[in-house]
PDB file of C-alpha atoms in Angstrom:
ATOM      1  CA  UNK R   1      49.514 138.425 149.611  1.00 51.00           C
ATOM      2  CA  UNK R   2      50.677 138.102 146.114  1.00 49.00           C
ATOM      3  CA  UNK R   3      51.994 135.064 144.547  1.00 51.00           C
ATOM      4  CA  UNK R   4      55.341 134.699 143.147  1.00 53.00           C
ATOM      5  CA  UNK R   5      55.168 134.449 139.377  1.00 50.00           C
ATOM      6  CA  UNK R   6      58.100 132.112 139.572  1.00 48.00           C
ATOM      7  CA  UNK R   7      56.376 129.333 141.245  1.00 52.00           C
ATOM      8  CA  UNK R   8      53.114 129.397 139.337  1.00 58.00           C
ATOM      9  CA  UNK R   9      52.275 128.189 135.724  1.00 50.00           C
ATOM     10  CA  UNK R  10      54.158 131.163 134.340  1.00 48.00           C
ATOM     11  CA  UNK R  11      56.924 130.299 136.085  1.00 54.00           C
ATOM     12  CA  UNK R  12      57.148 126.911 134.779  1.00 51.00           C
ATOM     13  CA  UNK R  13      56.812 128.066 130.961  1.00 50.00           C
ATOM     14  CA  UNK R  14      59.760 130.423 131.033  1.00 57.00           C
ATOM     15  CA  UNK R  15      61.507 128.122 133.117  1.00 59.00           C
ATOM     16  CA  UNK R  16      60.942 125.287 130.320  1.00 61.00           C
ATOM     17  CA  UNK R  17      61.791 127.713 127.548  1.00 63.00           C
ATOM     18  CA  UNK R  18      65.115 128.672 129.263  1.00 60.00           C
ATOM     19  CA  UNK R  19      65.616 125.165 129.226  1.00 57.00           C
ATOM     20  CA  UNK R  20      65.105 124.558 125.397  1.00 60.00           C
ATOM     21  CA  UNK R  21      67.218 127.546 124.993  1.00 69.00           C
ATOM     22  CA  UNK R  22      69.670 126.027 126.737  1.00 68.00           C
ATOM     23  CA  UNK R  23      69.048 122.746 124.827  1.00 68.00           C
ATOM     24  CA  UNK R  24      69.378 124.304 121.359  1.00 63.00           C
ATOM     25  CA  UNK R  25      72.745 126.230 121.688  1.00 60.00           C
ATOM     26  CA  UNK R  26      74.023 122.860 123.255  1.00 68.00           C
ATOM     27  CA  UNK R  27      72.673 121.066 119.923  1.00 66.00           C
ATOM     28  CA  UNK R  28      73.936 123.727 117.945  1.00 63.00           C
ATOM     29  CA  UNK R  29      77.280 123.316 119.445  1.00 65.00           C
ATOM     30  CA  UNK R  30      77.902 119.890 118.676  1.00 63.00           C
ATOM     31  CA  UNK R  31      76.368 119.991 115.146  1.00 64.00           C
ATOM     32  CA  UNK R  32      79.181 122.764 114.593  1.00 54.00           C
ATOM     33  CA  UNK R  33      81.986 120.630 116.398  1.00 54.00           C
ATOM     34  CA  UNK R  34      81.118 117.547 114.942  1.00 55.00           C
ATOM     35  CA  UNK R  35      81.445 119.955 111.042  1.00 49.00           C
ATOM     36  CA  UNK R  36      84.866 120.643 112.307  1.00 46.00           C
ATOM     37  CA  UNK R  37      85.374 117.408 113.039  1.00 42.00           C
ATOM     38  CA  UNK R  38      84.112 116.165 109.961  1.00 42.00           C
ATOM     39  CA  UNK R  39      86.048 118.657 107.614  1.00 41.00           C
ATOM     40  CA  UNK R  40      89.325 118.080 109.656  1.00 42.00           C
ATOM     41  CA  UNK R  41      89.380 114.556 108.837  1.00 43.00           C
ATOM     42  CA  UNK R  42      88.387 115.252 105.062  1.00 44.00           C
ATOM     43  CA  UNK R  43      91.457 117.407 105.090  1.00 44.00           C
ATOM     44  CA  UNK R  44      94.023 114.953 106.943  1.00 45.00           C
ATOM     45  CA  UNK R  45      92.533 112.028 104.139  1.00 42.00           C
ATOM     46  CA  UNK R  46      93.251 114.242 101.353  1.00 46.00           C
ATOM     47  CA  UNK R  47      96.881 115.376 102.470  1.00 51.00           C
ATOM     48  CA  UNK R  48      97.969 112.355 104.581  1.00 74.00           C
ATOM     49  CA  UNK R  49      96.051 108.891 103.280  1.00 90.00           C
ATOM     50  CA  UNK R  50      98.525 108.376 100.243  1.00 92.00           C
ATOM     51  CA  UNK R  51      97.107 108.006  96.734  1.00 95.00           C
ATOM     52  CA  UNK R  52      97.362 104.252  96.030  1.00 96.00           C
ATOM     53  CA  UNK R  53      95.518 103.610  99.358  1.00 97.00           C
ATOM     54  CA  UNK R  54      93.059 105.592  98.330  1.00 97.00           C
ATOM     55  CA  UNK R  55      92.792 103.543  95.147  1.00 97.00           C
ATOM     56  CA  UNK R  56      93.033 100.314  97.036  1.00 98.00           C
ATOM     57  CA  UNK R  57      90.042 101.617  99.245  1.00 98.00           C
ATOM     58  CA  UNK R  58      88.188 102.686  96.240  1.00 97.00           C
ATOM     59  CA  UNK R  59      88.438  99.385  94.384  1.00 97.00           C
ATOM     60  CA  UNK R  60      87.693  97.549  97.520  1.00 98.00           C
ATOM     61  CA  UNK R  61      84.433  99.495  97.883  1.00 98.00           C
ATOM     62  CA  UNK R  62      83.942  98.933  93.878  1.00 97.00           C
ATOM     63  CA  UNK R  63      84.449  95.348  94.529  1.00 97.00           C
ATOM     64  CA  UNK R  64      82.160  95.045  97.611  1.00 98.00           C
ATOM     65  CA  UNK R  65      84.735  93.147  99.068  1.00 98.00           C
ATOM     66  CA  UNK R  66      86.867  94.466 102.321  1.00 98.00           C
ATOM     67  CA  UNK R  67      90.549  96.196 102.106  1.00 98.00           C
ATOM     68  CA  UNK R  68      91.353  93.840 105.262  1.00 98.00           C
ATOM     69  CA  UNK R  69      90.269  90.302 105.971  1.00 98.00           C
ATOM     70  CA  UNK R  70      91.865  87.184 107.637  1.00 98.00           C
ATOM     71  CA  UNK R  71      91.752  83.680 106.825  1.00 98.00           C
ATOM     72  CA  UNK R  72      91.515  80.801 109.299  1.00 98.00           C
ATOM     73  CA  UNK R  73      94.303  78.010 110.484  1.00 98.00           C
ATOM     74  CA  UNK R  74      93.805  75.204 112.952  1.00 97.00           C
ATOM     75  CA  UNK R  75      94.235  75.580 117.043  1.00 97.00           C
ATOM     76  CA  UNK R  76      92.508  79.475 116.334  1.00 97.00           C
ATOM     77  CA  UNK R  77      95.360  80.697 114.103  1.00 98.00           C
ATOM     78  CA  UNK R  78      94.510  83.717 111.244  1.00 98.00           C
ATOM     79  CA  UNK R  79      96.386  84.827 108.267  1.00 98.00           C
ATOM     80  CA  UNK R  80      95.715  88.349 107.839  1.00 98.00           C
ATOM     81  CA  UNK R  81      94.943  89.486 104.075  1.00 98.00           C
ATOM     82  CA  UNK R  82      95.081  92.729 102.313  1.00 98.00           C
ATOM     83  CA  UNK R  83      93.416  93.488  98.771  1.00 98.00           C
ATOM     84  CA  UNK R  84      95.575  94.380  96.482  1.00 98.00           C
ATOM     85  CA  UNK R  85      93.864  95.654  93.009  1.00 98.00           C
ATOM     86  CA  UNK R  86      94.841  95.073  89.829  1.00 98.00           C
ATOM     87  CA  UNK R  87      97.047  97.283  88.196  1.00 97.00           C
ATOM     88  CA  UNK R  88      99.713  97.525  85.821  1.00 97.00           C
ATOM     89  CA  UNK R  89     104.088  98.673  86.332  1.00 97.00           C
ATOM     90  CA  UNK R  90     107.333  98.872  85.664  1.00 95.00           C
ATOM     91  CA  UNK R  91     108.706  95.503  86.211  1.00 96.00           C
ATOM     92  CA  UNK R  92     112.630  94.877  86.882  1.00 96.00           C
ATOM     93  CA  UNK R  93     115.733  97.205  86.998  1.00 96.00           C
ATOM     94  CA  UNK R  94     116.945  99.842  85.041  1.00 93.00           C
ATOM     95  CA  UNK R  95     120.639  99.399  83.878  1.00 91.00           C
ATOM     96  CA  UNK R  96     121.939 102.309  86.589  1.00 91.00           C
ATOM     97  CA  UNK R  97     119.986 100.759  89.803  1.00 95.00           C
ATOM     98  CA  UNK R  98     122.858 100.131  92.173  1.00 94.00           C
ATOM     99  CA  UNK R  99     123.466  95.901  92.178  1.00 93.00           C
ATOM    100  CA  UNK R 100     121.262  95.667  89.579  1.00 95.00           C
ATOM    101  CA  UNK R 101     121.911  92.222  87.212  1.00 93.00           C
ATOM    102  CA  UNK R 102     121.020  91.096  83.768  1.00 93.00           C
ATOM    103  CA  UNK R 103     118.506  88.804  84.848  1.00 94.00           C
ATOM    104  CA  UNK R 104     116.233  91.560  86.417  1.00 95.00           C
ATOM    105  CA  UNK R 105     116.836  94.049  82.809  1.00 94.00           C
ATOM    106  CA  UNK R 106     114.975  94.726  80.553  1.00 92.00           C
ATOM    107  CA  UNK R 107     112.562  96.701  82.924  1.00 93.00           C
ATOM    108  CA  UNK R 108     109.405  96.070  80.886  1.00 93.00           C
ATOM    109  CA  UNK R 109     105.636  96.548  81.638  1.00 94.00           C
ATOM    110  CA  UNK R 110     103.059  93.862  83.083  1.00 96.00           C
ATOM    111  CA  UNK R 111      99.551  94.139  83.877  1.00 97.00           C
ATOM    112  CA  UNK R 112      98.037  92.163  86.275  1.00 98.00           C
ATOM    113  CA  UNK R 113      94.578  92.008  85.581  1.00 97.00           C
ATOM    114  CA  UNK R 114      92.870  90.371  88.565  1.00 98.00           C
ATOM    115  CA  UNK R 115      92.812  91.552  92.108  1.00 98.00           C
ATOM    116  CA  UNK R 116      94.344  89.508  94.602  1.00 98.00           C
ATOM    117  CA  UNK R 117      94.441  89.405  98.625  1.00 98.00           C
ATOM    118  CA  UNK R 118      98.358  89.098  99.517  1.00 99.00           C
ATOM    119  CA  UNK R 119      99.421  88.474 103.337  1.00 98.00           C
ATOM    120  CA  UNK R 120      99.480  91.068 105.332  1.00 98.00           C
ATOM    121  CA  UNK R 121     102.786  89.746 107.021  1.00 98.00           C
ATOM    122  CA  UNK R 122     104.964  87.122 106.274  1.00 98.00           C
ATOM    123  CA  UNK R 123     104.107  83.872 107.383  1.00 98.00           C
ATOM    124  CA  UNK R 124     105.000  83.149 110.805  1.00 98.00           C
ATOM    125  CA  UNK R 125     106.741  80.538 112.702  1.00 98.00           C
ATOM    126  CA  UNK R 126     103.543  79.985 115.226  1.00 98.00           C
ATOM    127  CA  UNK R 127     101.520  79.944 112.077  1.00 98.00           C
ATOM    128  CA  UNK R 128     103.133  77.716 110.123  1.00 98.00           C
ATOM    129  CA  UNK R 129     103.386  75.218 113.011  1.00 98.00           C
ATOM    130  CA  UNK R 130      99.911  74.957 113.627  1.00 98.00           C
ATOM    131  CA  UNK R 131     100.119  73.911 110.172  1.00 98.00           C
ATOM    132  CA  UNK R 132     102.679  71.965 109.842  1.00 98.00           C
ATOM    133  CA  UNK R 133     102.786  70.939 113.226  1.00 97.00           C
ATOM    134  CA  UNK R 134     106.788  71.706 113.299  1.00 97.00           C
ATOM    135  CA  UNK R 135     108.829  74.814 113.637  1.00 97.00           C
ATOM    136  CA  UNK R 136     112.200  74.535 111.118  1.00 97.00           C
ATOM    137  CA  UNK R 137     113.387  78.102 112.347  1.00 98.00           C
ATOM    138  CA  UNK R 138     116.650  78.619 113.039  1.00 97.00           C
ATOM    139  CA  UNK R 139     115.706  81.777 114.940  1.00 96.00           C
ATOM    140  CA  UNK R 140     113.138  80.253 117.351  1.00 89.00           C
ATOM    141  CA  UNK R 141     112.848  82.412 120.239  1.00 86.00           C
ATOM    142  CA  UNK R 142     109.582  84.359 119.234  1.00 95.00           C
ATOM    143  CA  UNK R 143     107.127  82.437 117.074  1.00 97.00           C
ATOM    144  CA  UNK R 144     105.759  85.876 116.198  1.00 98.00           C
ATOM    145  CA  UNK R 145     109.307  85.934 114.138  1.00 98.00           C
ATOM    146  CA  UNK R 146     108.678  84.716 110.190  1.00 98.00           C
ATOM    147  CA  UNK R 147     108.921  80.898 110.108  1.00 98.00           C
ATOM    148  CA  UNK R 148     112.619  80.685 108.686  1.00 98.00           C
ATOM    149  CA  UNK R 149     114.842  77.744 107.162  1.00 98.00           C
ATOM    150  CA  UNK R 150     111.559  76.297 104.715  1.00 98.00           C
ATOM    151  CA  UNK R 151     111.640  75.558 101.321  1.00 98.00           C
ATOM    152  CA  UNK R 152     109.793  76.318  98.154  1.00 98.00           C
ATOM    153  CA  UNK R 153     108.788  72.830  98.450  1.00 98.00           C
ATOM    154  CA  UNK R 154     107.551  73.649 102.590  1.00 98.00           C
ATOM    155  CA  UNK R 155     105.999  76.775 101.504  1.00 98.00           C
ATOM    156  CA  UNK R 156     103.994  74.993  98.824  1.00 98.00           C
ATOM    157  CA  UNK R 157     103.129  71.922 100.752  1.00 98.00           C
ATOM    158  CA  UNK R 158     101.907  74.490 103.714  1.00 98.00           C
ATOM    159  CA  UNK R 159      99.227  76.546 101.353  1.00 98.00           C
ATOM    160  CA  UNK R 160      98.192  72.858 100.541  1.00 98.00           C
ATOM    161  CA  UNK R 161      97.742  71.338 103.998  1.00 98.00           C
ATOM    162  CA  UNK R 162      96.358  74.483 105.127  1.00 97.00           C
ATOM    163  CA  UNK R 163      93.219  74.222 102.437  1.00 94.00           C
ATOM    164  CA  UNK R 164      92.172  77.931 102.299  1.00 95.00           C
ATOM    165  CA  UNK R 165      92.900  78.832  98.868  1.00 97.00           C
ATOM    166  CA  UNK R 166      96.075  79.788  99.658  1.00 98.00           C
ATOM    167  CA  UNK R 167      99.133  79.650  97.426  1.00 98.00           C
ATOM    168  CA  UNK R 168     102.549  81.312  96.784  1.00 98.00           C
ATOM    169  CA  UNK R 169     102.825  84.602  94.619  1.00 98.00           C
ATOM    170  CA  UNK R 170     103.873  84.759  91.484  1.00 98.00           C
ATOM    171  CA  UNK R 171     107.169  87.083  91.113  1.00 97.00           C
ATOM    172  CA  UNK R 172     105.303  89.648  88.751  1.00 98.00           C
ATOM    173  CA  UNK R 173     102.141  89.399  91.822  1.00 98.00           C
ATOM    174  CA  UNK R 174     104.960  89.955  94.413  1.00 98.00           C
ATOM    175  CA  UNK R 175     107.039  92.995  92.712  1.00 98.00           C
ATOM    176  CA  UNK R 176     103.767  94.823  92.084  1.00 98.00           C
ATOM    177  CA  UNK R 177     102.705  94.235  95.461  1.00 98.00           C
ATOM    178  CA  UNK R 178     105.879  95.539  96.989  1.00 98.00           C
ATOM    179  CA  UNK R 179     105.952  98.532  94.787  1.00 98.00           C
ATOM    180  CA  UNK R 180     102.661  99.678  95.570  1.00 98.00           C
ATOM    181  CA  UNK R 181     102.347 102.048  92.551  1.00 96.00           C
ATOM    182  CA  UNK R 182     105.693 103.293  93.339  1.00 96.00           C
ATOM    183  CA  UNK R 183     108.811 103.283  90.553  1.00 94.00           C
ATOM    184  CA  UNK R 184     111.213 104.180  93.181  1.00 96.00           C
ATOM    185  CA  UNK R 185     114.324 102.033  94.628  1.00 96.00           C
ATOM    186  CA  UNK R 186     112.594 100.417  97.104  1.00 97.00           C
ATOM    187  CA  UNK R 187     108.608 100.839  96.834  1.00 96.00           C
ATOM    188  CA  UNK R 188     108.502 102.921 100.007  1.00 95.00           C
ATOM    189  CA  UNK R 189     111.569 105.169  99.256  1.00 95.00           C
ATOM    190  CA  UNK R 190     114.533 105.656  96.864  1.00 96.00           C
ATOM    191  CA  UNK R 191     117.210 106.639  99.754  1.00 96.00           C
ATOM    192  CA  UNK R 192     118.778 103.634 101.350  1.00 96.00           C
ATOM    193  CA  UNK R 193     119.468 105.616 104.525  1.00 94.00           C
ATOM    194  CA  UNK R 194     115.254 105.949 104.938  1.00 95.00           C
ATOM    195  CA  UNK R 195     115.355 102.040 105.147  1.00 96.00           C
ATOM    196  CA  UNK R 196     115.722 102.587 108.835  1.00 94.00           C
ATOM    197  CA  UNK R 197     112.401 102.712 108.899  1.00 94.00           C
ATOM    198  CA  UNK R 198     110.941  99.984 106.686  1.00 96.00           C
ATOM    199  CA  UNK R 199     113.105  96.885 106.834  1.00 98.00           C
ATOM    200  CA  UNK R 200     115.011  94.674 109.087  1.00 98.00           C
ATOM    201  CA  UNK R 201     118.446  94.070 106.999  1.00 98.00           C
ATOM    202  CA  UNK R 202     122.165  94.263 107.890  1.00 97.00           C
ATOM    203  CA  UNK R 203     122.449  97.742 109.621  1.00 97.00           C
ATOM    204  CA  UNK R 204     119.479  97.150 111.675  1.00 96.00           C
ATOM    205  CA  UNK R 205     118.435  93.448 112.518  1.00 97.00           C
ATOM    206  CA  UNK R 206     121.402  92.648 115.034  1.00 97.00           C
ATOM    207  CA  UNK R 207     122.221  89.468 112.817  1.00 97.00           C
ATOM    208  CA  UNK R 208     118.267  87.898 113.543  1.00 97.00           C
ATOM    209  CA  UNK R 209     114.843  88.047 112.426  1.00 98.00           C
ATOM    210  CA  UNK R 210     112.438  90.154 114.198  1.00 98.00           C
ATOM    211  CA  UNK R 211     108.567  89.744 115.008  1.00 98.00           C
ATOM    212  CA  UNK R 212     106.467  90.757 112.088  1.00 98.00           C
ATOM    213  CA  UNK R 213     105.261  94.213 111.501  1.00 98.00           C
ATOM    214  CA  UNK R 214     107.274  96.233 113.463  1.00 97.00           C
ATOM    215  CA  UNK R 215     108.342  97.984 110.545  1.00 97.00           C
ATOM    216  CA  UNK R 216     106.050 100.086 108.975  1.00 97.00           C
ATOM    217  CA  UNK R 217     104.266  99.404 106.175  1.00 97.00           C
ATOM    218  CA  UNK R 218     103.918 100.442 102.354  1.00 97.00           C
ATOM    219  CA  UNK R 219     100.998 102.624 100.867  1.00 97.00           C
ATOM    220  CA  UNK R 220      99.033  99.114 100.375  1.00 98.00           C
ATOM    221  CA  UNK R 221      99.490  98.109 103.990  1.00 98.00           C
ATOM    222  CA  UNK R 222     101.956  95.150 103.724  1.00 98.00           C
ATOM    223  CA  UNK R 223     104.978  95.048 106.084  1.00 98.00           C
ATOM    224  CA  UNK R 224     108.402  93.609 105.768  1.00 98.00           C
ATOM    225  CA  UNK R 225     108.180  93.247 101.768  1.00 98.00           C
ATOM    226  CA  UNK R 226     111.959  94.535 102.080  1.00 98.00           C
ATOM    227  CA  UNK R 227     113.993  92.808 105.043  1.00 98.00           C
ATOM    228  CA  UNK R 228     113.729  90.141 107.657  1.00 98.00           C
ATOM    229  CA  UNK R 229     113.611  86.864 105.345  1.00 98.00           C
ATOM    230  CA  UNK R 230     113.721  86.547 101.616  1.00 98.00           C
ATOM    231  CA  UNK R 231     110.292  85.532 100.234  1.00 98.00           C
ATOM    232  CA  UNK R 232     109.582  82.542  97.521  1.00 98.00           C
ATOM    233  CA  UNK R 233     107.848  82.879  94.621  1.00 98.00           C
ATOM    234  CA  UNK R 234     106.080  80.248  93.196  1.00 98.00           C
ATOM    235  CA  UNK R 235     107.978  80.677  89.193  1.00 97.00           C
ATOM    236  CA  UNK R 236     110.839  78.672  88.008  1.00 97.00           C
ATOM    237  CA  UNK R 237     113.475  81.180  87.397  1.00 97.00           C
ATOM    238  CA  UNK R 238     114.673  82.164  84.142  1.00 94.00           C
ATOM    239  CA  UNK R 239     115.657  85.826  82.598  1.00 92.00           C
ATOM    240  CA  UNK R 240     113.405  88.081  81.540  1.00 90.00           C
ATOM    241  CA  UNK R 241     113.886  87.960  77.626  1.00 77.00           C
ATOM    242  CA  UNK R 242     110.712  90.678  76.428  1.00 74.00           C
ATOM    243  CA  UNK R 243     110.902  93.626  74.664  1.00 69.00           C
ATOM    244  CA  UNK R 244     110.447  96.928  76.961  1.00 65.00           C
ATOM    245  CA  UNK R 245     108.038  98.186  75.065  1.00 70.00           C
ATOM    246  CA  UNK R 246     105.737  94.784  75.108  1.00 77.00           C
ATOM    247  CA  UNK R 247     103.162  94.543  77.919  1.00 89.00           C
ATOM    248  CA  UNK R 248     102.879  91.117  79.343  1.00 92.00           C
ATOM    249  CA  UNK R 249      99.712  90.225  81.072  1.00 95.00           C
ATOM    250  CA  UNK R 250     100.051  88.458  84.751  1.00 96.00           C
ATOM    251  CA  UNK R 251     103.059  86.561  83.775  1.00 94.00           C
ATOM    252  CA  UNK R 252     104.228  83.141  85.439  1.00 92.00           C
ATOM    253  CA  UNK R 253     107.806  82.439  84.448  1.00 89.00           C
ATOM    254  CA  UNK R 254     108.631  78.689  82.543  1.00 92.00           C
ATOM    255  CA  UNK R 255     106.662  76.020  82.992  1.00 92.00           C
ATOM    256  CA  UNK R 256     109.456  74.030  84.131  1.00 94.00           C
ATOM    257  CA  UNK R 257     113.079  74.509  85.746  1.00 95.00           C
ATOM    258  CA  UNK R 258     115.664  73.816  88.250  1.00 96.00           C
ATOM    259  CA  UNK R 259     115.743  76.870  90.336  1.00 97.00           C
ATOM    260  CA  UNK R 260     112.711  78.690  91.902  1.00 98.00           C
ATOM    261  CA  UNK R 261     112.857  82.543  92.624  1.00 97.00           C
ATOM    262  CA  UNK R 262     113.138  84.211  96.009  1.00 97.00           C
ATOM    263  CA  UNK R 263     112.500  87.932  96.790  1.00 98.00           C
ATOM    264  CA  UNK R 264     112.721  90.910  98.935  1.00 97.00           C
ATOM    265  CA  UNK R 265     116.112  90.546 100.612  1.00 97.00           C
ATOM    266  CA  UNK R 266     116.439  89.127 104.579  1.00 98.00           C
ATOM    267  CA  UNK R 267     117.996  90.074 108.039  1.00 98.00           C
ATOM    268  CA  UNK R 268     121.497  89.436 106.747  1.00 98.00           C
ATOM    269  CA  UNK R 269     121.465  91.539 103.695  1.00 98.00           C
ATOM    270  CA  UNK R 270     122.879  94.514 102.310  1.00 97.00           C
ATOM    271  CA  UNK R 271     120.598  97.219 101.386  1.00 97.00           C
ATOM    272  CA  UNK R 272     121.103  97.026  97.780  1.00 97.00           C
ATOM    273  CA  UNK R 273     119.848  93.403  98.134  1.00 97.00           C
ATOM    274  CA  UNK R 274     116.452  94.893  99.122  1.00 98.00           C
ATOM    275  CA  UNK R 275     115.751  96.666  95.526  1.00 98.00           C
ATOM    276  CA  UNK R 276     112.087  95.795  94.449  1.00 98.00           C
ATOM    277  CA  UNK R 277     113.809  94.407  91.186  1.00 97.00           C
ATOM    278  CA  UNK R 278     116.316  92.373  92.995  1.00 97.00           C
ATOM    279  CA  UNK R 279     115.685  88.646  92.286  1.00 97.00           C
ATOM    280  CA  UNK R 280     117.609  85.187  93.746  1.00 96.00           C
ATOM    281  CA  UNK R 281     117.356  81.578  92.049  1.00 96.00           C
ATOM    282  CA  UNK R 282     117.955  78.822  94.763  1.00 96.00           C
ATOM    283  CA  UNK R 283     117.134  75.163  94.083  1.00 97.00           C
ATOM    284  CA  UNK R 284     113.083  74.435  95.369  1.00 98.00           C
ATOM    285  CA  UNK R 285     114.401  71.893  98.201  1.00 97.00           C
ATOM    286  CA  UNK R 286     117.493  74.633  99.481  1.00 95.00           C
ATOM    287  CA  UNK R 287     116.913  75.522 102.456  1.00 94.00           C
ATOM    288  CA  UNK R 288     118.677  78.703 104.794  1.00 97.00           C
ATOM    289  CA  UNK R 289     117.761  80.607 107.706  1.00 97.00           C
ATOM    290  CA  UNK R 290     116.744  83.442 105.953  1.00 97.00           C
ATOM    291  CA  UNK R 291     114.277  81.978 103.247  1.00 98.00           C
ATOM    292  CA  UNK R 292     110.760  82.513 104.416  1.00 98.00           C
ATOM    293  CA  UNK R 293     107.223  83.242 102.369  1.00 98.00           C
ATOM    294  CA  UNK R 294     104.304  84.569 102.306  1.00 98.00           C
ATOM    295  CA  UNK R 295     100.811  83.662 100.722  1.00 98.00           C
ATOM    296  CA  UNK R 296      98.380  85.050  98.230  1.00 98.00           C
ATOM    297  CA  UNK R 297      94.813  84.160  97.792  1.00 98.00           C
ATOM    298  CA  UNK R 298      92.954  84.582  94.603  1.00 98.00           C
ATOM    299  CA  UNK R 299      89.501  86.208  94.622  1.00 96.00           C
ATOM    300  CA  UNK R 300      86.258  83.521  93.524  1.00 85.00           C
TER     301      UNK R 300
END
C-alpha cells in the first residue's frame, strides 16, 4: 500500500509553502493599503488643512513645543492653550469696512515678534469660579457658558490669583490672533451671512450666551473670537495715530488711561460689531453681561 504524499514530510513542505504564499500576498496587501492610505491623507492635508495651520504646525514643530496644551486651575480645572506664532498684519480698518470708526483707521502694519499660547476658548464661568470662587454671570445656567458680567479689573485679578503665567492679551496679540493670517472682514470670512457658522451674535444667540466652542473655529484653532461676549484687552485705549506705512513692533497702547479696550463683539451684537478691526473703550471697573475675556500665556 502506498502512502499518501499529503500526509508525509512532503506533504508538510508544500503545505507550509502554501501557507507563506498565503502569508506574503496578505503582507503585500496591507503594505499596498496602508500606501493608499498614506497618500490619501497626504492629499486631504495638502487640499483641506488650511495654510496658516500648516504654518502654526510647522513653527510648533520648529519650536519643539506642542500646537495644543492646557494649563492647570484648582478643584481639576484646565485652560486649554493654542500656539500661536509670531507673525506680522494688517492691523485696523480700512475707510470702506462697513461700521468702521476713526479710532480703528489708519490700518497700519505690526509685527509681533514672539510666539504666544492664546486660550483656546474664552474663559468660562466654571473656570473662573474655581478661581475666583464666585460666578458674576448674568447668564448662569451652564457654567460651560463664558463667565459674563467681569471687569478688566476681574479679568486681571483672575490671571493673578490663578498663578500660571497667565495674563490678558494685548489688542495688537488679540487682532492677529483672530485674523489668523487672514485680511478679510471677519478672519474666517468676508460675507456676514457665513457668520452663521462662526459666531453667536444677534441673528443667532436667542438673546444669551452659549457654551464655548460650538462654533467652529478659525485656521489657528480658536473659537468664538467673533460672538458670544466681548473680550478685554489688557491696553488703555487711545487712537491709533501711526503712519500706514510704519511697522510697529508688538505694540501695547499708553501707558496710562481711563478706558481699557474690549474686542470681538458679544451675543447681543450686530454683525458689523464683529469686524476683526472693531474696537470698544469701557471704563476698567464697567461691568455688563456681555464683557467676558480670555487669557494669553507668554512662552519662557
Amino acid at each position: 500500500m502506498k502512502q499518501d504524499p499529503s500526509r508525509g514530510w512532503l506533504g508538510h513542505i508544500s503545505r507550509s509553502r502554501a501557507v507563506k504564499r498565503k502569508t506574503a500576498v496578505i503582507l503585500l496587501i496591507i503594505i499596498a493599503a496602508s500606501a493608499v492610505v498614506a497618500a490619501a491623507g497626504l492629499v486631504l492635508w495638502a487640499t483641506h488643512v488650511p495654510l496658516e495651520r500648516k504654518f502654526q504646525i510647522g513653527e510648533a514643530k520648529r519650536l519643539g513645543l506642542p500646537v495644543e496644551k492646557t494649563v492647570d486651575l484648582p478643584f481639576g480645572r484646565k485652560i486649554e492653550l493654542v500656539l500661536i506664532p509670531a507673525g506680522e498684519f494688517l492691523m485696523g480698518s480700512a475707510a470702506g469696512d462697513p461700521g468702521a470708526e476713526a479710532e480703528e483707521m489708519p490700518r497700519h502694519r505690526v509685527r509681533i515678534s514672539k510666539p504666544f499660547y492664546m486660550g483656546k476658548y474664552e474663559v468660562t464661568q466654571d473656570q473662573y469660579a474655581a478661581v475666583m470662587r464666585a460666578n458674576p454671570s448674568f447668564f448662569g445656567k451652564d457654567v460651560r457658558c463664558p463667565v459674563d458680567s467681569v471687569s478688566w479689573d476681574d479679568a486681571r485679578t483672575f490671571c493673578e490669583k490663578a498663578n500660571r503665567g497667565l495674563r490678558l492679551p494685548t489688542e495688537a496679540e488679540w487682532e492677529y490672533a483672530c485674523r489668523a493670517g487672514s485680511d478679510s472682514l471677519f478672519g474666517v470670512t468676508d460675507e456676514p451671512s457665513e457668520l452663521l457658522l462662526w459666531a453667536w451674535f444677534k441673528d443667532t444667540s436667542g438673546g444669551r450666551t452659549h457654551v464655548v466652542g460650538e462654533r467652529q473655529a478659525n485656521d489657528w484653532g480658536l473659537h468664538d473670537m467673533l460672538g458670544n461676549v466681548m473680550e478685554w484687552c489688557s491696553d488703555w485705549f487711545a487712537p491709533y495715530d501711526l503712519s500706514p506705512a510704519a511697522v510697529t513692533v508688538d505694540p501695547r497702547g499708553p501707558a496710562e488711561g481711563d478706558k481699557k479696550t474690549l474686542r470681538g463683539g458679544a451675543f447681543n451684537s450686530e454683525w458689523p460689531i464683529l469686524r476683526c478691526g472693531n474696537r470698544s473703550s469701557p471704563s476698567p471697573d464697567g461691568h455688563s453681561y456681555n464683557f467676558g475675556f480670555r487669557v494669553v500665556q507668554d512662552i519662557q
